[in-house]
Each structure stands twice: as structure tokens, then as C-alpha cells.
XYZ file of C-alpha atoms in Angstrom:
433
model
C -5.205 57.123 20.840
C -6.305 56.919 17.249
C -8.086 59.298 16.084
C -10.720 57.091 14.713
C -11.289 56.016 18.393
C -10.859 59.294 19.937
C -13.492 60.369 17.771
C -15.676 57.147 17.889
C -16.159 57.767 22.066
C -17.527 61.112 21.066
C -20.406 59.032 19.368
C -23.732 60.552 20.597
C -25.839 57.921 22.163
C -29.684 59.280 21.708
C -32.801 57.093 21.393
C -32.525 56.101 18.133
C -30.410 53.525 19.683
C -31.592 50.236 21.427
C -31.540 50.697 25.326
C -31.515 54.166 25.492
C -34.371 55.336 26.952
C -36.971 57.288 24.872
C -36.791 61.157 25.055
C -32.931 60.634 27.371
C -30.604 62.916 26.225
C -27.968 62.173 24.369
C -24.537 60.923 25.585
C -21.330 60.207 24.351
C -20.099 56.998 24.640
C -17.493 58.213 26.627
C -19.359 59.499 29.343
C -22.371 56.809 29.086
C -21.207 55.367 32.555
C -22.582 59.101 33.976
C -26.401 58.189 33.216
C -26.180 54.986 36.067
C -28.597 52.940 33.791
C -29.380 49.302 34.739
C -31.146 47.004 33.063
C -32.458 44.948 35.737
C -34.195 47.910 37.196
C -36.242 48.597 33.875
C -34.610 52.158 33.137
C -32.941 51.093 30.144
C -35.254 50.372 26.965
C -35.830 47.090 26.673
C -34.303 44.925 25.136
C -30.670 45.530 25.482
C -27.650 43.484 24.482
C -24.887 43.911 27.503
C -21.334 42.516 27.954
C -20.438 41.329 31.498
C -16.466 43.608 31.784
C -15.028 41.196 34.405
C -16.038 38.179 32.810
C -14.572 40.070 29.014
C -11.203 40.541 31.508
C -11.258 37.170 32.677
C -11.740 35.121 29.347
C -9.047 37.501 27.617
C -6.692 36.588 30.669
C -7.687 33.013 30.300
C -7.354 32.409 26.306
C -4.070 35.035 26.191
C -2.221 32.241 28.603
C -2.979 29.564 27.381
C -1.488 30.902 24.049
C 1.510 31.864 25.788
C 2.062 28.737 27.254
C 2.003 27.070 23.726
C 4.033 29.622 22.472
C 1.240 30.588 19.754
C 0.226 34.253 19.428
C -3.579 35.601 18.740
C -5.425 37.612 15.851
C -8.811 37.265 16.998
C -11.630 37.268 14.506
C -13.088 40.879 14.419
C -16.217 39.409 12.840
C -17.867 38.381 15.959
C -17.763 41.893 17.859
C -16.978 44.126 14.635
C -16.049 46.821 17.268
C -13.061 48.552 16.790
C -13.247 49.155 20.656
C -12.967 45.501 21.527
C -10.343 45.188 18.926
C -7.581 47.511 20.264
C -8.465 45.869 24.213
C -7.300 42.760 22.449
C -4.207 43.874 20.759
C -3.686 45.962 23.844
C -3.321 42.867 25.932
C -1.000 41.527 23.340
C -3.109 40.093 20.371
C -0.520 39.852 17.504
C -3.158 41.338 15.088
C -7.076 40.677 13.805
C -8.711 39.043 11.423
C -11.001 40.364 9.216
C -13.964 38.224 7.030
C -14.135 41.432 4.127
C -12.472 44.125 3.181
C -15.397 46.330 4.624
C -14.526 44.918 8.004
C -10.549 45.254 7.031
C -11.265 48.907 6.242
C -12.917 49.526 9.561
C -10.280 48.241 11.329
C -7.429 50.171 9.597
C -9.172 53.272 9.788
C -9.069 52.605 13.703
C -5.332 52.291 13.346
C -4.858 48.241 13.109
C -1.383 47.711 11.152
C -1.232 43.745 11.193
C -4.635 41.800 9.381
C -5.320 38.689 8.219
C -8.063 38.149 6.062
C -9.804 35.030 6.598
C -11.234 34.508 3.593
C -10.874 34.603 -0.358
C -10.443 37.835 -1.705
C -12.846 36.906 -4.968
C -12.191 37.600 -8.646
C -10.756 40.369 -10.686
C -13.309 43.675 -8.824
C -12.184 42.657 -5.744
C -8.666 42.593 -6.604
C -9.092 46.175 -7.420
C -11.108 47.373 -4.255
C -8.131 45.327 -2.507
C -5.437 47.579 -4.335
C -6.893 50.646 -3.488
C -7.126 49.380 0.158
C -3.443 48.981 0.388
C -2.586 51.829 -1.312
C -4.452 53.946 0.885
C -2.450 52.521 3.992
C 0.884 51.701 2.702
C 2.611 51.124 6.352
C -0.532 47.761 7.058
C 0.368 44.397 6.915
C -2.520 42.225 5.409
C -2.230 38.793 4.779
C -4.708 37.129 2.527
C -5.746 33.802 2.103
C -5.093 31.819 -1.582
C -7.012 28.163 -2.667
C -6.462 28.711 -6.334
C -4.359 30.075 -9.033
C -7.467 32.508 -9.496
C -7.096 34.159 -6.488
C -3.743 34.470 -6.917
C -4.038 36.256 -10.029
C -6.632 38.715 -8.343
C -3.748 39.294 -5.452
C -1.364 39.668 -8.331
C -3.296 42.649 -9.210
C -4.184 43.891 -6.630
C -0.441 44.101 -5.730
C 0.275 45.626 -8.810
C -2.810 48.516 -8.227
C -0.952 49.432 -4.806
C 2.489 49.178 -5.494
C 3.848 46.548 -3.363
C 3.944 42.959 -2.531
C 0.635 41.551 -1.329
C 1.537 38.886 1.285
C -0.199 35.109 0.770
C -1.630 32.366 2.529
C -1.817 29.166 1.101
C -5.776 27.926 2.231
C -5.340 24.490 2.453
C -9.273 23.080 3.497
C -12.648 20.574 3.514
C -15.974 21.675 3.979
C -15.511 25.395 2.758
C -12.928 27.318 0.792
C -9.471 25.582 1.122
C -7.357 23.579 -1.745
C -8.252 20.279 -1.299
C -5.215 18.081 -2.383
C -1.272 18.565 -3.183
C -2.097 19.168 -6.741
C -4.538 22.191 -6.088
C -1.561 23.190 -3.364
C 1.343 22.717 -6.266
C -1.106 25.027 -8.603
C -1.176 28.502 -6.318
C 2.646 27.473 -5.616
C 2.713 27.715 -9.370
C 0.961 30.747 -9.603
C 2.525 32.989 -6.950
C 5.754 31.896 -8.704
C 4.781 33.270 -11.896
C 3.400 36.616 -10.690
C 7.372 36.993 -9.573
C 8.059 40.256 -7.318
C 4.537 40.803 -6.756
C 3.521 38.469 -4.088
C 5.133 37.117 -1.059
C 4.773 33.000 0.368
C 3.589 34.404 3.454
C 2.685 30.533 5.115
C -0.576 28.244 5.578
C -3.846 28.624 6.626
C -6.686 26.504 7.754
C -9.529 26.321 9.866
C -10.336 23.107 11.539
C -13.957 23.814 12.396
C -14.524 23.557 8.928
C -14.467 19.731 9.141
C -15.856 19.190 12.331
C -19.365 16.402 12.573
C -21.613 15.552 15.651
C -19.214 13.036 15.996
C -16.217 13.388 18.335
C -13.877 10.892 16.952
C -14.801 11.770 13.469
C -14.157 15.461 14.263
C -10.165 14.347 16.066
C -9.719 12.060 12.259
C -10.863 15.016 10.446
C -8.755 17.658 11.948
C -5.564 15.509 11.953
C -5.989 14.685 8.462
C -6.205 18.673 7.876
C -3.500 19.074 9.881
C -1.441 16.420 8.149
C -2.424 18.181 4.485
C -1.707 21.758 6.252
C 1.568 20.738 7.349
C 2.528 19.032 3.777
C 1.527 22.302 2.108
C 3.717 24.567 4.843
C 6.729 22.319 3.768
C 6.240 23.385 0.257
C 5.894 26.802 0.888
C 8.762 26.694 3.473
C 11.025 25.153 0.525
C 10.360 28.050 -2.115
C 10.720 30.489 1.239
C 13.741 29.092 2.945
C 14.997 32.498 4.971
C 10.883 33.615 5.135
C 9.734 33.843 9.075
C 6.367 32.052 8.089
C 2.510 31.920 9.467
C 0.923 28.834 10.619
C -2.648 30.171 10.758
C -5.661 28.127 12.239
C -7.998 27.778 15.142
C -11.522 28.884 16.110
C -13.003 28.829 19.766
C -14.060 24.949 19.666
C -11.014 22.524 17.949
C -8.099 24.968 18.676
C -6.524 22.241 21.069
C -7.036 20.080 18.102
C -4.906 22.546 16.509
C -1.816 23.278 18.804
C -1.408 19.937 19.425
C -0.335 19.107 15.578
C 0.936 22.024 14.671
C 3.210 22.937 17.740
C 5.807 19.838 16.904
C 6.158 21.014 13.055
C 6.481 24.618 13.813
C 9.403 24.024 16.860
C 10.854 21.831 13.946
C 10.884 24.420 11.427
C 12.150 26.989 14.150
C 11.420 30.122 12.251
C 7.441 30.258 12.057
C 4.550 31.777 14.577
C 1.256 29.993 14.703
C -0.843 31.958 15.158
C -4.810 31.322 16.410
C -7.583 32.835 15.169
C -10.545 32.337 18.212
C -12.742 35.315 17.543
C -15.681 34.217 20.230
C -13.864 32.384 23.300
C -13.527 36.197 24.386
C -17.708 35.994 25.057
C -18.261 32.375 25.538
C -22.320 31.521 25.823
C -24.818 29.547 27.072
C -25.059 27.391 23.871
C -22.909 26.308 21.782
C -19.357 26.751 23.194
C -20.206 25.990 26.596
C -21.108 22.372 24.642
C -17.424 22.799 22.436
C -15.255 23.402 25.786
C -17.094 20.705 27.675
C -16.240 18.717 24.781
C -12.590 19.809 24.700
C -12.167 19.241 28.974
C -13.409 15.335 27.983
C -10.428 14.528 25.754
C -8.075 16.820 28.242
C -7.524 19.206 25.917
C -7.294 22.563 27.519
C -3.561 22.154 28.695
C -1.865 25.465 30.072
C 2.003 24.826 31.283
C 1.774 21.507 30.888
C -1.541 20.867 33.526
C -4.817 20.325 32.234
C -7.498 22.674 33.300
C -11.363 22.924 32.661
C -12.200 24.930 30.142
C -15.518 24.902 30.727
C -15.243 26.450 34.196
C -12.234 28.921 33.114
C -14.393 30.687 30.950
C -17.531 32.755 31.853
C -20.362 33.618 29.503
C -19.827 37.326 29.343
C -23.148 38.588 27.086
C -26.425 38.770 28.310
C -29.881 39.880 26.208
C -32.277 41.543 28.924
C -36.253 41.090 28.290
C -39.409 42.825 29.561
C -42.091 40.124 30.466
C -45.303 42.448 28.225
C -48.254 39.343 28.535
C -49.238 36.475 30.204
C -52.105 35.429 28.029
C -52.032 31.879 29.380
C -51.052 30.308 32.740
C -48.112 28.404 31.140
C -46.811 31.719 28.916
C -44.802 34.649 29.431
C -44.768 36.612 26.179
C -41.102 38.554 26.282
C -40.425 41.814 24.482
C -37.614 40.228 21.882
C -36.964 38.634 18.861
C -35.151 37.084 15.738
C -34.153 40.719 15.329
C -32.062 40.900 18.721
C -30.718 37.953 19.693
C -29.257 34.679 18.405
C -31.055 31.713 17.020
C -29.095 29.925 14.588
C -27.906 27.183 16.948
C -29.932 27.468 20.402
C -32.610 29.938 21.549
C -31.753 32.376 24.344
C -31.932 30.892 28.021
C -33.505 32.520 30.572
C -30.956 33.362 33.793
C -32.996 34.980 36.023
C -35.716 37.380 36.941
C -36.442 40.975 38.447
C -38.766 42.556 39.811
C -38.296 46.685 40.187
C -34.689 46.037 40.010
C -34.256 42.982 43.129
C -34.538 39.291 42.667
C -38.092 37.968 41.808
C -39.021 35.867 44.404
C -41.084 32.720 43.060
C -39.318 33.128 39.529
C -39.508 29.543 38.113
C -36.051 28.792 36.909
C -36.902 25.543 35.297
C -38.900 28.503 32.095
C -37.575 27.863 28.700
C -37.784 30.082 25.255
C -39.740 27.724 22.906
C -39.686 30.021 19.634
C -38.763 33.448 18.551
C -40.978 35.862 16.314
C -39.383 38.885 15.245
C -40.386 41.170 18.278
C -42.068 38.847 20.422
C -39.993 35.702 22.669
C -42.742 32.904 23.909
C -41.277 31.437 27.294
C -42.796 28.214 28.770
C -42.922 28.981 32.448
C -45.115 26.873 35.458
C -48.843 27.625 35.062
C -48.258 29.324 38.665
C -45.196 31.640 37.990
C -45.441 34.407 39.265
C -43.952 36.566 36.417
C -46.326 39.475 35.935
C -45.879 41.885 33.035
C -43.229 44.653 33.800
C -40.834 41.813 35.290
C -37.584 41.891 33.256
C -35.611 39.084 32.665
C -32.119 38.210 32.341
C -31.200 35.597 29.242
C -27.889 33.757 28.048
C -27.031 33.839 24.576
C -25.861 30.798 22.205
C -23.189 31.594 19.062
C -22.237 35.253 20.290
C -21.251 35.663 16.468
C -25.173 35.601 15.263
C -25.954 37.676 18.147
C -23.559 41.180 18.013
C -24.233 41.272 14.574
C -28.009 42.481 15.574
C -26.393 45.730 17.448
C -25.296 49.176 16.731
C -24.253 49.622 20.710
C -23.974 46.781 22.623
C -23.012 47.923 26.653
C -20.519 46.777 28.984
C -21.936 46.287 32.599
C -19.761 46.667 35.999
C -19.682 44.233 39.272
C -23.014 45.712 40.634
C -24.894 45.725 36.795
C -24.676 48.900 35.556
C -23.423 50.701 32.348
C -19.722 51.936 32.369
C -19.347 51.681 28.501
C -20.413 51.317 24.987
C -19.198 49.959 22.174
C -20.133 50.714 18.509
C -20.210 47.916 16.523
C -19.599 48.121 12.434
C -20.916 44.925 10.835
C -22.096 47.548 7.732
């Protein structure tokens, strides 16, 4: 093991931490599984962000074949978890590398012994070059490709190259919506520029990311991702013709459009016969209640989840895998339960949390209205419509489903993985800064 790691799962967990208990004793990661906490039962502190391990196994097992069976390989976006734990269970499993947003998060991860990065992302102007020099410098046997939309960048590659002695790999960004060059002429002008930095920097391939472009509007979403596609694939022959021996990257795909994605860029890539797409899905591996359960619904109605040549439901093969637990602290009115959580631990950018079920001293609550809802979010304080006759009483703790697990890890130092029967076997330490 890394040493990083090794070290890492000595971590003392005390109560400075959210969801262990006031005045527990420490514990080291490691061992956390030896303390038999359970959220439902109220002998965690409350609330706690947990990761359901079989359902982790299952999406991993789920999003890992159907790669395979397009012959695309996986650097999932370490931006969603930001735990080096997660990361190394995903290259263990056969993840061709990560992606990283920043060079604090590509530091983290090369520090825990990652040798193959992306970064998905512009590397900024001149400082930036610099910080990414000394980066490479300091681990001269990491690959790290890095995304280009303009000569600028280049330039700031260039010298970053030249800071840690060695060819700095590039991706040409080709895009709409967000970073990205937007035409063949902004394409021909980082050609251009990588050109005239000579030795320096390498034509590494294309990127993209579809979700960029994606509306509320289905068909508008499919004409905007094939026209991407179409510009992506113009800009990888142009690379491909200053590269001509170069095994190249064809980099796209989050955890909504990446059918979208392996359906135009499998044809040009088997054409070209020396290139690896290569996806980029950084939150398929958690699912939610929210907004991807909505994308992969979307994908099964235009058939799009396709492993060995048989379409499957996406929807179904993947299983929401993180859960925010809640104590129920006031009923002040018949038709409110006032919850003890907020903006500050779970995710709200795209749906509020959604309430699963209810205990009461760790068993089913009988009674528990299923139909409650989260209306709004303070920062410590969740107000859930419930039946004026529910019988939620204060104490009761409640299970919720998350939406956009992205806007939700990023709240948590530990987040814990739960077994078959709901109890802590692990913890993982998260690093967003």
C-alpha cells in the first residue's frame, strides 16, 4: 500500500468529526468497524453522511462493464468523492486513471500514489504554469494530461514544461457552454501553438464534455452533443495528422450523456485504430435520488444503456448508494417535523434531500408517513411537511436520499461506509481543501 494510505487509515477519528459521538474515543479509521455504530439506532451523532458498500460494489461492477463492452476505459472524476480511498477502489477494479478539477486535488491524489491524471480543466495563466512545474517536477515518474482551449494555455503548459524538465502532455478542449475552443480556427490556433513551443509539449488527443451543452430539452440535448461530437472528432483528425505514430486520448463523458458519447465516438476511434476513449463519469459510482436517477431514466427512454450489444435499464442497474441520516428535534406544528440538518450537510443545488424512511430506537417506525417531503433547508435546521397525524416524535431518526452526490461529499471530512445490516465497517477521509 502507499504510504499515504497506510498512513491515512491511521487517521484518528475523535468528536471533532461529524457522527462520532461526543466524548467516544478516538479510532482509527482502520479499526472504525470495531465501535458497531449505527445510525438508525441514534448512537452515531446526528447527522451523518453514509455510503451504502454493496450498492458502491454494485454500481462500480455495473459502469466498469459497460465500459468494457464498448471497449472504452475509465478515469473517474475524483472531484465528487475527493477521497483518495475511493480513488485507488476504482483504479483497483481497473479504472485507467482519475481526473482531477485542480492541481490541489491532483496533488492529493499523487501523494496517494496515482501515476496516470487527467486534469479536467484549464490550467490558468502564467502562476499556475509555475505551481504546475513544480508539481511535475516533484513526481517525475506521473502522467498528467492537461486540457488546452487557447494558445494561452498553451504557453502556460509550455512553461510549466520547461520549470519541470519534461514534456507536459496536451489535450485539445474542444467545447460550448464552458471552457472549450469553439470553432476550427480557435482549434488551428493551440495546434499552432503547441507547434511552436517544439520539444516541450506533446499532442496528447481531444477532450470534451458533453454535459456542457445539455438543455431541458431532450432532442436539443442529442443535436447538441452530436454537433460536439462532430467538432471533437474534426479537431482529433487534426491532432491525429501532426501525431501520426501517437497512441491518442479521446476524452469525454459525465454520468448523464455518456451514451451520447460512445455512440459517436466509438466508430471514429475503431477507424483510427490506435486511440483509447476514455470516460470520465465521476458520480454514476453513487447515483441519487435526484438528479441522475432523472438522467438514467432519461438515457433507458432513447435505449441508450447498451452492454454487449442488449439494452438494459439503467435506471434499475444502478442503486443510490449515499444516504444523509436526520434526528426529528421538534414538532412545533401538526403538519412539521423540524430535522437536525442543513445547507451545511447535504445537497441542495438541484433537489432537496428525500426522506426514505423512519426509526424509532433503531426498528422501523410504525405509522411513519412516507408520502413527508423536505420543503426548505436552513443551515442547521431541515423543515419536513409530514400528515398533521404522523406520528414522528422528536428522537425519531430518519433516513434521506441525496440529489447531485457532487454538492453533497464536498460538505464532509469522513463520510462512512455502511454493511448489509447498517452499520459502520469504514471511513473515508475526504480532501476537497
Amino acid at each position: 500500500m502507499n504510504p499515504f494510505l497506510d498512513t491515512l487509515l491511521d487517521t484518528p477519528l475523535d468528536d471533532t468529526y461529524r457522527g462520532v459521538p461526543p466524548g467516544e474515543p478516538a479510532v482509527a479509521l482502520r479499526a472504525v468497524a470495531s465501535r458497531g455504530w449505527q445510525p438508525r439506532t441514534g448512537n452515531m451523532a446526528l447527522p451523518v453522511l453514509t455510503m451504502d458498500e454493496a450498492a458502491f460494489d454494485h454500481n462500480v461492477e455495473r459502469i466498469f462493464g459497460y465500459a468494457r463492452s464498448h471497449g472504452a476505459a475509465l478515469a473517474p472524476h475524483a472531484k465528487t468523492p475527493m477521497s483518495p480511498q475511493i480513488v485507488q477502489r476504482l483504479l483497483d477494479a481497473g479504472a485507467w486513471g482519475a481526473t482531477v478539477a485542480n492541481l490541489q486535488q491532483a496533488a492529493v491524489l499523487l501523494r496517494a500514489g496515482v501515476r496516470r491524471l487527467m486534469l479536467g480543466n484549464e490550467i490558468g495563466g502564467a502562476a499556475s504554469g509555475a505551481r504546475l512545474g513544480k508539481l511535475l517536477a516533484a513526481y517525475p515518474d506521473a502522467r498528467m494530461l492537461m486540457f488546452a482551449d487557447s494558445a494561452a494555455t498553451v504557453s502556460a503548459l509550455a512553461a510549466a514544461a520547461a520549470q519541470a524538465g519534461r514534456a507536459v502532455e496536451v489535450l485539445v478542449e474542444i467545447g460550448g457552454g464552458r471552457a472549450g475552443a469553439r470553432d476550427d480556427t480557435a482549434v488551428a490556433a493551440i495546434l499552432d501553438a503547441v507547434a511552436a513551443h517544439g520539444d516541450k509539449l506533446a499532442l496528447a488527443g481531444v477532450a470534451t464534455y458533453e454535459g456542457a451543452v445539455a438543455t431541458s430539452d431532450p432532442a436539443a440535448t442529442a443535436q447538441n452533443i452530436a454537433a460536439l461530437m462532430q467538432r471533437a472528432a474534426r479537431a482529433f483528425g487534426q491532432v491525429r495528422a501532426l501525431a501520426p505514430q501517437a497512441p491518442l486520448v479521446f476524452t469525454a463523458g459525465g454520468s448523464a450523456f455518456f451514451d451520447h458519447v460512445v455512440q459517436a465516438a466509438t466508430p471514429l476511434l475503431a477507424q483510427d485504430g490506435n486511440a483509447q476513449l476514455v470516460l470520465r463519469s465521476g458520480a454514476i459510482f453513487f447515483h441519487d435520488h435526484g438528479a441522475y436517477e432523472r438522467a438514467l431514466k432519461a438515457m433507458d427512454a432513447r435505449a441508450g444503456f447498451q452492454v454487449d450489444g442488449q439494452a438494459r435499464q439503467a435506471a434499475a442497474d444502478f442503486r443510490p448508494a449515499l444516504r444523509l441520516w436526520g434526528e426529528v428535534l421538534s414538532r412545533p406544528e401538526p403538519g412539521l417535523a423540524i430535522c437536525g440538518f442543513g445547507m451545511r450537510d447535504v445537497s441542495y443545488d438541484q433537489d432537496l434531500p428525500v426522506p426514505l424512511a423512519a426509526y424509532r430506537d433503531g426498528a422501523p417506525l410504525a405509522g411513519w408517513d412516507p408520502a413527508g417531503r423536505v420543503t426548505r433547508l436552513n443551515d442547521q435546521h431541515a423543515f419536513l411537511a409530514v400528515a398533521p397525524d404522523s406520528a414522528l416524535a422528536p428522537g425519531d431518526v430518519i433516513e434521506f436520499g441525496i440529489s447531485h452526490p457532487c454538492t453533497c461529499l464536498d460538505r464532509w471530512r469522513v463520510f462512512f461506509g455502511l454493511d448489509a445490516d447498517g452499520r459502520v465497517q469504514s471511513a473515508y477521509r475526504t480532501f476537497f481543501g
